[in-house]
PDB file of C-alpha atoms and ligand atoms in Angstrom:
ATOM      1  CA  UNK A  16     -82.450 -87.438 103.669  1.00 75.00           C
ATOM      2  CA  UNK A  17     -80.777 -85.760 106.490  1.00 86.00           C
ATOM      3  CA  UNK A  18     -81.265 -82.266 107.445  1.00 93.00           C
ATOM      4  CA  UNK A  19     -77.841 -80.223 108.046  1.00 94.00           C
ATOM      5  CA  UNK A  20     -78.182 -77.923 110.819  1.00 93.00           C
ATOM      6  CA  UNK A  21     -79.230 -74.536 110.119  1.00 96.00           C
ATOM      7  CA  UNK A  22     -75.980 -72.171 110.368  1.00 96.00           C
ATOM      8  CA  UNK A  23     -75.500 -69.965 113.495  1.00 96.00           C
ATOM      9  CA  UNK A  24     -73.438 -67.336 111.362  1.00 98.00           C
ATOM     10  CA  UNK A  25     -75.518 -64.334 110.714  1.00 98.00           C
ATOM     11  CA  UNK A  26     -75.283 -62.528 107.837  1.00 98.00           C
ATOM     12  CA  UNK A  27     -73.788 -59.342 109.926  1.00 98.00           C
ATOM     13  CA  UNK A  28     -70.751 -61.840 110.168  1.00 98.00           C
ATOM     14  CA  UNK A  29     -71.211 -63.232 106.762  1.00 98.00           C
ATOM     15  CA  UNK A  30     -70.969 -59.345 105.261  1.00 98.00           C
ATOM     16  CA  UNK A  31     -67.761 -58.689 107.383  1.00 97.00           C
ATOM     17  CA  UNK A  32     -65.881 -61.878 106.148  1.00 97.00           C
ATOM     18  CA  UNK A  33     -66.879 -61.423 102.646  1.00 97.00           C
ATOM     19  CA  UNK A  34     -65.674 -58.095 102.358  1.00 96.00           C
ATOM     20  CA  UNK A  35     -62.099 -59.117 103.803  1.00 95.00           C
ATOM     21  CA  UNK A  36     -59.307 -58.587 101.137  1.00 91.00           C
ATOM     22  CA  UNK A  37     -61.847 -56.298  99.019  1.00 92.00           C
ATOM     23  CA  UNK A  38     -59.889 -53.738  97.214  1.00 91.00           C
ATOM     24  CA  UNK A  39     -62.934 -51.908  96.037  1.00 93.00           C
ATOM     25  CA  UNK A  40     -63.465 -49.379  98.319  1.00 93.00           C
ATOM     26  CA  UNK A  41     -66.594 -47.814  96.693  1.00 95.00           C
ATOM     27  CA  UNK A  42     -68.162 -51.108  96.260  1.00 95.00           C
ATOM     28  CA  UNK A  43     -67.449 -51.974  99.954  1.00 96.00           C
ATOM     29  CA  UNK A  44     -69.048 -48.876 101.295  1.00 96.00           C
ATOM     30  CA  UNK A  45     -72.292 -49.385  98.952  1.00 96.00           C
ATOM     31  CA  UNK A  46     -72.643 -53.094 100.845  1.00 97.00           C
ATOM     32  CA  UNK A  47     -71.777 -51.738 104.289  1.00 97.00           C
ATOM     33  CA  UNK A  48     -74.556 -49.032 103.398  1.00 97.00           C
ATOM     34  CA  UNK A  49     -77.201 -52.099 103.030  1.00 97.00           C
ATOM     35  CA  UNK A  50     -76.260 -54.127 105.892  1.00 98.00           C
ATOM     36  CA  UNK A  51     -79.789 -52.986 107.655  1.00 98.00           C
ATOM     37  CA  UNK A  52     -81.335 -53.700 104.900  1.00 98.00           C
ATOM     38  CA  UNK A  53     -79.629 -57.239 104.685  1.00 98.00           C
ATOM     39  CA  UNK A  54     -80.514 -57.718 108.555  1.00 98.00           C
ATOM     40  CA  UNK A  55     -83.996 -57.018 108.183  1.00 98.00           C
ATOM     41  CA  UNK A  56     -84.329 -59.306 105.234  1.00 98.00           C
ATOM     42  CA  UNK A  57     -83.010 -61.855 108.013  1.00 98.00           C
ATOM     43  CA  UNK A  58     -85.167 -61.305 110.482  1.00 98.00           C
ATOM     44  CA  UNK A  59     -88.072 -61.275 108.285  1.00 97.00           C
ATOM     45  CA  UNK A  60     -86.876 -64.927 106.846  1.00 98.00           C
ATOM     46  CA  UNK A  61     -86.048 -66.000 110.178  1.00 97.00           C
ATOM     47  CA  UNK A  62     -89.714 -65.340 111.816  1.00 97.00           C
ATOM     48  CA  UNK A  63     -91.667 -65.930 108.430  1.00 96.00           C
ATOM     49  CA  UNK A  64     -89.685 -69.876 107.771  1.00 97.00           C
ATOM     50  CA  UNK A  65     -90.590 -70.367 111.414  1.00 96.00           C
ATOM     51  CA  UNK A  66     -93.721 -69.698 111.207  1.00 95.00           C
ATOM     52  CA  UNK A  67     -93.606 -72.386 108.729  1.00 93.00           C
ATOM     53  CA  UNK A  68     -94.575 -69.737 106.141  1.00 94.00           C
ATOM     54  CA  UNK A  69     -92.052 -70.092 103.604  1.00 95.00           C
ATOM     55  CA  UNK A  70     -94.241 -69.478 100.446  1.00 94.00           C
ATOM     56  CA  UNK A  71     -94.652 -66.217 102.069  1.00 94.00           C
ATOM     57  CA  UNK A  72     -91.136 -65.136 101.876  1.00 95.00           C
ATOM     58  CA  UNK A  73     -91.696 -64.542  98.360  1.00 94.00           C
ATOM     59  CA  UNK A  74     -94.038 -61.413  98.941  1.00 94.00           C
ATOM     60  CA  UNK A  75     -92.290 -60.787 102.390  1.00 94.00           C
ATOM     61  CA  UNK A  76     -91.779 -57.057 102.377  1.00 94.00           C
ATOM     62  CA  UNK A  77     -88.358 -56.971 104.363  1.00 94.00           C
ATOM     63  CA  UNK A  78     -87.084 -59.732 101.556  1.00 94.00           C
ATOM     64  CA  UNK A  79     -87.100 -56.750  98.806  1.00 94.00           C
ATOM     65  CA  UNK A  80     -87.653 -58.973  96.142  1.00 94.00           C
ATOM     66  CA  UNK A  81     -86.101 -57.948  92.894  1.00 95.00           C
ATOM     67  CA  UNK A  82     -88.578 -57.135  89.819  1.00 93.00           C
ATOM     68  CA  UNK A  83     -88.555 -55.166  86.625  1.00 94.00           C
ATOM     69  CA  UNK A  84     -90.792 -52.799  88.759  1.00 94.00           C
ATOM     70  CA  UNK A  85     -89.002 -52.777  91.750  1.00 93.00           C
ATOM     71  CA  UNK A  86     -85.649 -52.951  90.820  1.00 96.00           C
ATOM     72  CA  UNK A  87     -82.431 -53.647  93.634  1.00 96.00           C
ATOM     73  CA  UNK A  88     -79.744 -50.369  92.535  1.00 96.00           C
ATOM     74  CA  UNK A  89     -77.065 -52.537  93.996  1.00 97.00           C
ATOM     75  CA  UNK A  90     -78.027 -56.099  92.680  1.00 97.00           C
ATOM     76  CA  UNK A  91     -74.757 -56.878  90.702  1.00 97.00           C
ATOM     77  CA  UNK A  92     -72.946 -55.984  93.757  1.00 97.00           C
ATOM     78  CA  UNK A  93     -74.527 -57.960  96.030  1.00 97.00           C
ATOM     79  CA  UNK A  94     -74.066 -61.013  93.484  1.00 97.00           C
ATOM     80  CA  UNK A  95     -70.671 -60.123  92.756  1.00 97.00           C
ATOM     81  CA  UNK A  96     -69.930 -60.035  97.059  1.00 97.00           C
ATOM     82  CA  UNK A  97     -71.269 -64.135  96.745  1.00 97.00           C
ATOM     83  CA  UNK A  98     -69.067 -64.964  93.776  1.00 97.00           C
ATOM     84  CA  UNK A  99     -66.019 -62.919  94.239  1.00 96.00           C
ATOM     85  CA  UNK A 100     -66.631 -62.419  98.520  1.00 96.00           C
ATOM     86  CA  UNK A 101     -67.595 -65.703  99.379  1.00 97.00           C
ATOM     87  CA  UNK A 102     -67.187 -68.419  96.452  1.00 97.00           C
ATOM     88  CA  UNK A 103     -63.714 -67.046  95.273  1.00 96.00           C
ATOM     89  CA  UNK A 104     -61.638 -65.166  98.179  1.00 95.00           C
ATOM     90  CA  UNK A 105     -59.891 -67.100 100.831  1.00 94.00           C
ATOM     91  CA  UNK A 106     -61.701 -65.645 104.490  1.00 93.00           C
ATOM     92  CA  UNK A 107     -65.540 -65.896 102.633  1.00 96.00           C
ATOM     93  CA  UNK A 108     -64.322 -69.082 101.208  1.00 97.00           C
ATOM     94  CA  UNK A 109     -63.575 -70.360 104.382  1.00 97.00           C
ATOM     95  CA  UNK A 110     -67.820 -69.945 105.372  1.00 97.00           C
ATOM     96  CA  UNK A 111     -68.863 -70.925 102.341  1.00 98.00           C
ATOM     97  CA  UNK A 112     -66.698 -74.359 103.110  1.00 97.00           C
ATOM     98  CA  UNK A 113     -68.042 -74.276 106.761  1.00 97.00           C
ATOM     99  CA  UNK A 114     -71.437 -74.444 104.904  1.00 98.00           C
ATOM    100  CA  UNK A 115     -71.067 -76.970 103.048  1.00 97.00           C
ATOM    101  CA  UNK A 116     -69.610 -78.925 105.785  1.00 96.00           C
ATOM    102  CA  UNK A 117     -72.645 -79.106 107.624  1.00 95.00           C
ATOM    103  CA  UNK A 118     -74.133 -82.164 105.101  1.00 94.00           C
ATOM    104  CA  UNK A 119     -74.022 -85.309 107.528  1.00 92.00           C
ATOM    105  CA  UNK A 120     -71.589 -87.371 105.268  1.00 93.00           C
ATOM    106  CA  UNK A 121     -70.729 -84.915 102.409  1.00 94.00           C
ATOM    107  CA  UNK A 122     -74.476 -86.187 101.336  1.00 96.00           C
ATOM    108  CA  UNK A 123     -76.974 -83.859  99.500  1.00 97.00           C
ATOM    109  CA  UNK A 124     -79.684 -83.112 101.963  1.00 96.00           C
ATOM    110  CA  UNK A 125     -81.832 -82.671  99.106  1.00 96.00           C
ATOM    111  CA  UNK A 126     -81.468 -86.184  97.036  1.00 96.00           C
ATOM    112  CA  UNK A 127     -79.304 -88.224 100.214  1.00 95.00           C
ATOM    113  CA  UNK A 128     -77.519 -89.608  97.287  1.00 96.00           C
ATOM    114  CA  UNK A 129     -75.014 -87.059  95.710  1.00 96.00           C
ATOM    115  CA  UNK A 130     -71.921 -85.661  96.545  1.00 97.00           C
ATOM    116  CA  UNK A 131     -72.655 -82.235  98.082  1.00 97.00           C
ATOM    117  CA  UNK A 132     -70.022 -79.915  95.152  1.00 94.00           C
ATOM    118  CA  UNK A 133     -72.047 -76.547  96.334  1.00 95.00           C
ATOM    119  CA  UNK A 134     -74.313 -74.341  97.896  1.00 96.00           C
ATOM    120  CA  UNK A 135     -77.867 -73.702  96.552  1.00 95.00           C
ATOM    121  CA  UNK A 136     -79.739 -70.364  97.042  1.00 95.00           C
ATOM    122  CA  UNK A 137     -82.943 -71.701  98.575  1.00 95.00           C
ATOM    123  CA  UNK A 138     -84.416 -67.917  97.706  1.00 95.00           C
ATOM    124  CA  UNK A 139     -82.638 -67.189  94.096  1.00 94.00           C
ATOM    125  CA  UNK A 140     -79.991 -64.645  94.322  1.00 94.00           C
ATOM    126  CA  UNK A 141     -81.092 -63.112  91.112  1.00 94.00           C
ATOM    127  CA  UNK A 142     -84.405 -62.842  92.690  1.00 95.00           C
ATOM    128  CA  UNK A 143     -83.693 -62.043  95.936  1.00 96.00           C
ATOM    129  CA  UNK A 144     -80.419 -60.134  96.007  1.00 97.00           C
ATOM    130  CA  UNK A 145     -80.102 -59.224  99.714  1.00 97.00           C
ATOM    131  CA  UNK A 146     -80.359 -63.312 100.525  1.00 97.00           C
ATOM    132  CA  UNK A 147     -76.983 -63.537  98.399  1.00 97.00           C
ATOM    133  CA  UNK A 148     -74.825 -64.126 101.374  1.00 98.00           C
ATOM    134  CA  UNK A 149     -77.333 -65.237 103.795  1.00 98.00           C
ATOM    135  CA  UNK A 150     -76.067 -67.976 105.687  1.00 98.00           C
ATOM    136  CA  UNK A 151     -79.628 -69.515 106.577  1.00 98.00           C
ATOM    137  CA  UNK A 152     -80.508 -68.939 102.893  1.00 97.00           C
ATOM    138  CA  UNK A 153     -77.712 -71.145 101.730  1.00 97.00           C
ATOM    139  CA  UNK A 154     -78.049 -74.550 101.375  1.00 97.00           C
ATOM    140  CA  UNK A 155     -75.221 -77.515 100.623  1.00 97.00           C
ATOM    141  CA  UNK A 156     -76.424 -79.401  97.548  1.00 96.00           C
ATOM    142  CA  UNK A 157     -75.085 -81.685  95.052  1.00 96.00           C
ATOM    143  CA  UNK A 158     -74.330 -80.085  90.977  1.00 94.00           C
ATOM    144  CA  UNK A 159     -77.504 -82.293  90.327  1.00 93.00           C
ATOM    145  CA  UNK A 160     -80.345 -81.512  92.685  1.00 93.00           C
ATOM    146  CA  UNK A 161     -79.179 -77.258  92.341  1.00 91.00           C
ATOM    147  CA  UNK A 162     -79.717 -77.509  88.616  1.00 86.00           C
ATOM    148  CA  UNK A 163     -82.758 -79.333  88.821  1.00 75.00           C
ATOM    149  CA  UNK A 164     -84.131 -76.813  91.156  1.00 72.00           C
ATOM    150  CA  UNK A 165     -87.502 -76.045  90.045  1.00 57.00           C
ATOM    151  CA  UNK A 166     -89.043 -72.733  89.025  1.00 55.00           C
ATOM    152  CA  UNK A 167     -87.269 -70.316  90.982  1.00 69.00           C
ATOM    153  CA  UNK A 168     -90.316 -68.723  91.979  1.00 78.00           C
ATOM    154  CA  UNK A 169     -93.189 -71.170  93.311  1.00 84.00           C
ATOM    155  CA  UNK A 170     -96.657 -70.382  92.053  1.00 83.00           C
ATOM    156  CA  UNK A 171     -98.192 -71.912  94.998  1.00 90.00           C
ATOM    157  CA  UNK A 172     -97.439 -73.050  98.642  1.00 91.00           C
ATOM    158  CA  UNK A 173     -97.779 -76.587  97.430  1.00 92.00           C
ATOM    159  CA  UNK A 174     -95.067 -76.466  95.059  1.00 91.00           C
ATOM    160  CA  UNK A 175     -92.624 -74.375  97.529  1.00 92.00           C
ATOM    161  CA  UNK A 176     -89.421 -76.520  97.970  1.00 92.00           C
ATOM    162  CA  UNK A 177     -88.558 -78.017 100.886  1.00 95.00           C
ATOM    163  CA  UNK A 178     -86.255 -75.970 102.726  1.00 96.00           C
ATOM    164  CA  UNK A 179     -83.727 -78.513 105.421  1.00 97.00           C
ATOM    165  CA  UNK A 180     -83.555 -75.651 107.586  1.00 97.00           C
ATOM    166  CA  UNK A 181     -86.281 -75.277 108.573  1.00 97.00           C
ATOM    167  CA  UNK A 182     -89.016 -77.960 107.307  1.00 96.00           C
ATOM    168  CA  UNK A 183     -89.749 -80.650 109.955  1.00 93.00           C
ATOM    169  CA  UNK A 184     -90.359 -84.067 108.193  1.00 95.00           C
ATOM    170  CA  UNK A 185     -90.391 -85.837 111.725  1.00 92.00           C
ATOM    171  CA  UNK A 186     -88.543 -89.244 112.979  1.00 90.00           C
ATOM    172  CA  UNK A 187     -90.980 -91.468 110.741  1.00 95.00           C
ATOM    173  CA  UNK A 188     -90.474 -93.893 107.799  1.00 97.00           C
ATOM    174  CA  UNK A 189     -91.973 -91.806 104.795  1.00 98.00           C
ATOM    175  CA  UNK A 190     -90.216 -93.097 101.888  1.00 98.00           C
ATOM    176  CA  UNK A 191     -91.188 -96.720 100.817  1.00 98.00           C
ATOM    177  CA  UNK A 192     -90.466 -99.014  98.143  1.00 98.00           C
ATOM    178  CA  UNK A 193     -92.012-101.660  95.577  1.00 98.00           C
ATOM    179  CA  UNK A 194     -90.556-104.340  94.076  1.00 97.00           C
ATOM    180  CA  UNK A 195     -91.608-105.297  90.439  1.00 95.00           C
ATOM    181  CA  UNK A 196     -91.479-108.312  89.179  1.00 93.00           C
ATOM    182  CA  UNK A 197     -89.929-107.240  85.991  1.00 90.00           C
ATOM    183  CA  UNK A 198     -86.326-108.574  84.486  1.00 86.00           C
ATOM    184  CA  UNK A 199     -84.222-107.098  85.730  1.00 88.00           C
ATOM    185  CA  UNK A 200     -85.670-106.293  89.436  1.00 92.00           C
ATOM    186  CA  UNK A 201     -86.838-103.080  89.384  1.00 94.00           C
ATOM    187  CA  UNK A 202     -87.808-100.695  92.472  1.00 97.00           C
ATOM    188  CA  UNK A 203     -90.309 -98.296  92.415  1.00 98.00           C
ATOM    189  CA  UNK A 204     -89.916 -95.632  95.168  1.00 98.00           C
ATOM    190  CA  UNK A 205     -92.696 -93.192  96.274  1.00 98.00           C
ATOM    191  CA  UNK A 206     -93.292 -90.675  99.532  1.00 98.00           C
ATOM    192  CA  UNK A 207     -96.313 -92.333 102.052  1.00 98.00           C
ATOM    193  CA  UNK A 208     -97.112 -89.273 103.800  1.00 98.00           C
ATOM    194  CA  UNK A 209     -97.057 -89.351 108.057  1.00 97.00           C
ATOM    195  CA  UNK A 210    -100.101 -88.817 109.964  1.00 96.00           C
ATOM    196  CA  UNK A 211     -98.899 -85.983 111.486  1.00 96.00           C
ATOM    197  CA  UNK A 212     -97.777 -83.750 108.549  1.00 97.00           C
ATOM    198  CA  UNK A 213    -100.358 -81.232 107.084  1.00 96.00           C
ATOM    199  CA  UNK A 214    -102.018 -81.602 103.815  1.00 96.00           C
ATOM    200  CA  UNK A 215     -99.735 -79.180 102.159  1.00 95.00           C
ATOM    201  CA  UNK A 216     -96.257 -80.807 103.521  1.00 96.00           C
ATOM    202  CA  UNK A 217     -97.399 -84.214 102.196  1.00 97.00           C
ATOM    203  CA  UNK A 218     -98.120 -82.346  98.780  1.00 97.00           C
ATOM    204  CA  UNK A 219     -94.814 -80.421  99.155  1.00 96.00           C
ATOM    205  CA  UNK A 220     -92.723 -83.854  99.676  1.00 97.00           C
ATOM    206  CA  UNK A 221     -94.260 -85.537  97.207  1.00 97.00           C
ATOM    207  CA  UNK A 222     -93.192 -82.274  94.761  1.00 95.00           C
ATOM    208  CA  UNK A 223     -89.888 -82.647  96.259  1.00 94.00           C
ATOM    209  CA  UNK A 224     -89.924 -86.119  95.458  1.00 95.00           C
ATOM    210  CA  UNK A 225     -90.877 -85.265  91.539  1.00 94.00           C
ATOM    211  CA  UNK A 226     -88.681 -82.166  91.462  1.00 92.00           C
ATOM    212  CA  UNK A 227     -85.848 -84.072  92.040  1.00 94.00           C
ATOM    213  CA  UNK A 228     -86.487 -87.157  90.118  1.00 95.00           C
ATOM    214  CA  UNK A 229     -85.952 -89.222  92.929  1.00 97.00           C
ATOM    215  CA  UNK A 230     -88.419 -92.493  91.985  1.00 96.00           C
ATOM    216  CA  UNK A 231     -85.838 -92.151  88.972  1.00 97.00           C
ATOM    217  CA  UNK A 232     -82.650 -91.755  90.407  1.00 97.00           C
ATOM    218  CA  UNK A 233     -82.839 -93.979  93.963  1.00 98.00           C
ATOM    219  CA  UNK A 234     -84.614 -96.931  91.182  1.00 97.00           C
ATOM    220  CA  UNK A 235     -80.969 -96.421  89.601  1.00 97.00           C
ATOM    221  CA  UNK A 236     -78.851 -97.080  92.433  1.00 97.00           C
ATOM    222  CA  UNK A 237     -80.968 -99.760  94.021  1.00 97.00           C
ATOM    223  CA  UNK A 238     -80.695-101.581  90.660  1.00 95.00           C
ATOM    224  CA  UNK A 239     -76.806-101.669  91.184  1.00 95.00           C
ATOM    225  CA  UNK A 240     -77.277-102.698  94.451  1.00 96.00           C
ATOM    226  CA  UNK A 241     -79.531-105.587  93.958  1.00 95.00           C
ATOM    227  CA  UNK A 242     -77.328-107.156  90.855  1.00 93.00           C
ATOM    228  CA  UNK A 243     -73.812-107.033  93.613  1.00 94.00           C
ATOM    229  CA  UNK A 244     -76.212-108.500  95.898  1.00 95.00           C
ATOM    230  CA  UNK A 245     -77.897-111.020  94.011  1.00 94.00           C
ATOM    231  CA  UNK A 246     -75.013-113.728  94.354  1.00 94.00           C
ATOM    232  CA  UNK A 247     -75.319-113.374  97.925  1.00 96.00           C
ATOM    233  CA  UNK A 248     -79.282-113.475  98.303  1.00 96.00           C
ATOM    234  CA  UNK A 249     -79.192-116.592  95.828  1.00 95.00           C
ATOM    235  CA  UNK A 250     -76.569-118.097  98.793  1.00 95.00           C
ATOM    236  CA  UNK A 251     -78.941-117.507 101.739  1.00 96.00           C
ATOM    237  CA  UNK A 252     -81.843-118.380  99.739  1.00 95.00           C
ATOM    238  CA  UNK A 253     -80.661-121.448  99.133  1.00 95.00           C
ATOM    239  CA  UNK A 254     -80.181-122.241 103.229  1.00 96.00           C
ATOM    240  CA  UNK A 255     -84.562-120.869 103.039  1.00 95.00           C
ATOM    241  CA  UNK A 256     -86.539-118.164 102.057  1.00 95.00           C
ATOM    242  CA  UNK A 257     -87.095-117.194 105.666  1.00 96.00           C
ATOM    243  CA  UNK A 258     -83.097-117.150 106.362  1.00 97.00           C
ATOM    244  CA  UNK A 259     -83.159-114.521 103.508  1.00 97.00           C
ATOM    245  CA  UNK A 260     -86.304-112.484 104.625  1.00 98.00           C
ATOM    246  CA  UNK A 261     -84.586-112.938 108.084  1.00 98.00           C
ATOM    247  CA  UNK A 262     -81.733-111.355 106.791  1.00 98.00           C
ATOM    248  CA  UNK A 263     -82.942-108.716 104.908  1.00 98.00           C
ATOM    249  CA  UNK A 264     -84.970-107.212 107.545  1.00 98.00           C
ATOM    250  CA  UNK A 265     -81.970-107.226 109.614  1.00 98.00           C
ATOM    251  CA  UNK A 266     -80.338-105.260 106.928  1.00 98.00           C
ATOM    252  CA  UNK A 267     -83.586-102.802 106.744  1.00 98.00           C
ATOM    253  CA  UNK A 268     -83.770-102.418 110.461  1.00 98.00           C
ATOM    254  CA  UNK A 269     -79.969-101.332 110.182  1.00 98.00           C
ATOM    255  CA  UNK A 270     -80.203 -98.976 107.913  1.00 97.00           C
ATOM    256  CA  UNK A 271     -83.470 -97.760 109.628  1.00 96.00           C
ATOM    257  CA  UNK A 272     -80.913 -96.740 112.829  1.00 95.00           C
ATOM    258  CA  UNK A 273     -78.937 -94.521 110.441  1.00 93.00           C
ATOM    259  CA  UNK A 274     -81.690 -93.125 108.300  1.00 95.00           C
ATOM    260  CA  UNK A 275     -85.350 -94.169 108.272  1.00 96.00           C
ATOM    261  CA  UNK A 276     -85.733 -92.573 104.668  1.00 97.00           C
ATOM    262  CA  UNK A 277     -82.637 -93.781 103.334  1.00 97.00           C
ATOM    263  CA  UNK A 278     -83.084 -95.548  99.588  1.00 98.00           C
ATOM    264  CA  UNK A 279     -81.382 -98.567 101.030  1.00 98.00           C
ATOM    265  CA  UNK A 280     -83.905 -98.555 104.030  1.00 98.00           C
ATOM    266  CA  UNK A 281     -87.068 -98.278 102.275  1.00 98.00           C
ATOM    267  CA  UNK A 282     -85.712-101.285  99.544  1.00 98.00           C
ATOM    268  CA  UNK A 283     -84.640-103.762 102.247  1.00 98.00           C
ATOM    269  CA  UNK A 284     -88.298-103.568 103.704  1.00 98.00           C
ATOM    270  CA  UNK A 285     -89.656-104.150 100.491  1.00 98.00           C
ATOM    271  CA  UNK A 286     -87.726-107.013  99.988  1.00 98.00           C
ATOM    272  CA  UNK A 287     -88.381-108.838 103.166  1.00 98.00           C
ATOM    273  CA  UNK A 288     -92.024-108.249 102.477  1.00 97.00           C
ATOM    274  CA  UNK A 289     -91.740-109.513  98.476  1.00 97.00           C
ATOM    275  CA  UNK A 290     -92.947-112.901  98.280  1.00 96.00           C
ATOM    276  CA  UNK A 291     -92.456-112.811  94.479  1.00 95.00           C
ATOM    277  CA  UNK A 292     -88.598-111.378  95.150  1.00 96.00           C
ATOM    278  CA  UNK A 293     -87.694-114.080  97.988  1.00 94.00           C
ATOM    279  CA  UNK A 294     -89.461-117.150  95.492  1.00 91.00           C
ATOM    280  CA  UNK A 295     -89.482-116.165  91.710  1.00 90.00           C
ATOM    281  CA  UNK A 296     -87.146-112.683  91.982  1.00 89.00           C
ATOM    282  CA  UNK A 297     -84.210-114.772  92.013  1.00 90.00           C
ATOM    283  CA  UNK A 298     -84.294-116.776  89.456  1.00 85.00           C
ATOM    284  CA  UNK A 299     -81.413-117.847  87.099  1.00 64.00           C
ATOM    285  CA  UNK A 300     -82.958-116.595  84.286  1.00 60.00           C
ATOM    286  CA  UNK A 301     -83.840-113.381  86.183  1.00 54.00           C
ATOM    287  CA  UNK A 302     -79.902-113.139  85.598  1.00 50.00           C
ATOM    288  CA  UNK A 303     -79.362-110.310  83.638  1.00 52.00           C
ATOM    289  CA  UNK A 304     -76.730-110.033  80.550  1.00 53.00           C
ATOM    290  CA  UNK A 305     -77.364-106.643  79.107  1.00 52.00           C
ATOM    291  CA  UNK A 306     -76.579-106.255  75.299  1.00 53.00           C
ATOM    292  CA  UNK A 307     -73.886-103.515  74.913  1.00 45.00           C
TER     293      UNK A 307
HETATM  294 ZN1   ZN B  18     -78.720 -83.747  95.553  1.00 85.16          ZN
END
C-alpha cells in the first residue's frame, strides 16, 4: 500500500471554496459562524493523530463529536456543504478531485488494489460533523474498501483503522505470502509484523488486513496472475528449476523497488522460496479447466 501525502489545504481554505456559488445566504452565514469551531477541531486532530493518538480523537473535546446527548444544531448543514459544496459544485469539486489525486497511481491506499472512485471520511461525517470538509480527514479510497469500512466508531485502540496520513508503517517488507499446494495454486497472504512497530500497530494492521478482506481479495488476483503466468513458468522451468527461482526473485526484487508490500511482491518471494511450486506446482494436471 502506498500512503498519499497528507493534504496541505486547510480546512479555512476548504470552507471558502465550498461555499463558492452558494446561493443560500442564511446557510452560508451559519457555516462561516462555525469556522472556529471547524479550526479547532483541526488543530485538535492535527496534534492528537501526531501524537499517534488517533483512538483518542474519538473523545477529543475540540472534535465535538455528535451524540443523541450532545447534539451538532448545524449537522445537516455541514453534511449538506460536503455533498452539495464539495462533491457536487464545480470550485469544491475541484479539491475534492485534488484529493483524490493524491493516490500514487489512482490506487486505493487502503487495499493497493482498487481503483480510487472516492473519498472516505476517516472520522464519519455523521459522527463527526465539523470533520465533513476536512481536508486531512479525507481520504481517497476505492467504492470497495469505503463500504467495507468497519464500525464507524472503534471500541478500542486496537481496532482503530489505519489512517495513511498519518500512520507510519516504515520502509520494511510486512506483507508475505504462502503458497499451497492445492489445485489450483492458491496464495495465502498474511501481515508479519516489523520489529520496530508497537504492539498495538501490529494488532491494528493485522485488523486492517481483516477489515478489508485482503487475504481474500489479493488470493483473488494472484490466482489470475499465476494461471497467465503459468505457460511462461512451465517454459523456464523446463530450461531448470533454478532458471525459474532465478527468475522469479528477479521479478520479486522488482516489484520490491516499487512497493515492498505490494501483492505481487510478497507472491514472487513466495514462489522463489516454494520448492513444492518450482517441482510439483506446475504440473500438467495442476492445469486447471474450471466447470462453468
Ligand atoms: Zn480499496
Amino acid at each position: 500500500m502506498h500512503w498519499p501525502r497528507r493534504p496541505e489545504t486547510t480546512v479555512t481554505q476548504a470552507l471558502d471554496v465550498c461555499c463558492t456559488g452558494m446561493r443560500d445566504d442564511a446557510e452560508e452565514t451559519r457555516l462561516r459562524d462555525r469556522l472556529v469551531d471547524m479550526q479547532t477541531a483541526e488543530a485538535s486532530y492535527q496534534r492528537r493523530a501526531e501524537d499517534g493518538d488517533l483512538h483518542g480523537l474519538l473523545t477529543e473535546p475540540g472534535l465535538r463529536r455528535h451524540t443523541n446527548d450532545n447534539p451538532d444544531p448545524d449537522k445537516q448543514a455541514l453534511l449538506r456543504i460536503y455533498d452539495l459544496g464539495m462533491v457536487t459544485r464545480k470550485e469544491g469539486r475541484a479539491l475534492y478531485d485534488r484529493i483524490k489525486a493524491r493516490a500514487l497511481y489512482g490506487n486505493c491506499p487502503l487495499c493497493g488494489i482498487g481503483e480510487v472512485d472516492t473519498l472516505d471520511h476517516y472520522l464519519p461525517k455523521a459522527h463527526f460533523p465539523l470533520c465533513s470538509i476536512m481536508p486531512i480527514n479525507l481520504v481517497p479510497a476505492c467504492m470497495h474498501c469505503n463500504h467495507d469500512k468497519g464500525p464507524a466508531v472503534p471500541g478500542s485502540p486496537d481496532t482503530q483503522p489505519l489512517h495513511p496520513y498519518f500512520d507510519q508503517l516504515g520502509q520494511g517488507r510486512w506483507l508475505v505470502a504462502e503458497i499451497l499446494p492445492t489445485t489450483p495454486v492458491a496464495v495465502r497472504f498474511s501481515v508479519q509484523a516489523l520489529p520496530e512497530w508497537s504492539d498495538e500497530l501490529a494488532v491494528r494492521v493485522k485488523h486492517h488486513f481483516i477489515e478489508y478482506d485482503l487475504d481474500r481479495r489479493y488470493g483473488l488476483k494472484a490466482a489470475v496472475h499465476l494461471a497467465g503466468r503459468r505457460h511462461r513458468h512451465r517454459q523456464l522451468l523446463d530450461m531448470g528449476a533454478e532458471l525459474l527461482r532465478e527468475t522469479l526473485r528477479e521479478d520479486a526484487e522488482s516489484w520490491m523497488q516499487s512497493n515492498p508490500n505490494a501483492w505481487e511482491t510478497a507472491l514472487h518471494f513466495a514462489l522463489a522460496d516454494s520448492d513444492w511450486y518450482l517441482t510439483k506446482g506446475l504440473d500438467e494436471e495442476q492445469t486447471l479447466h474450471p466447470d462453468v
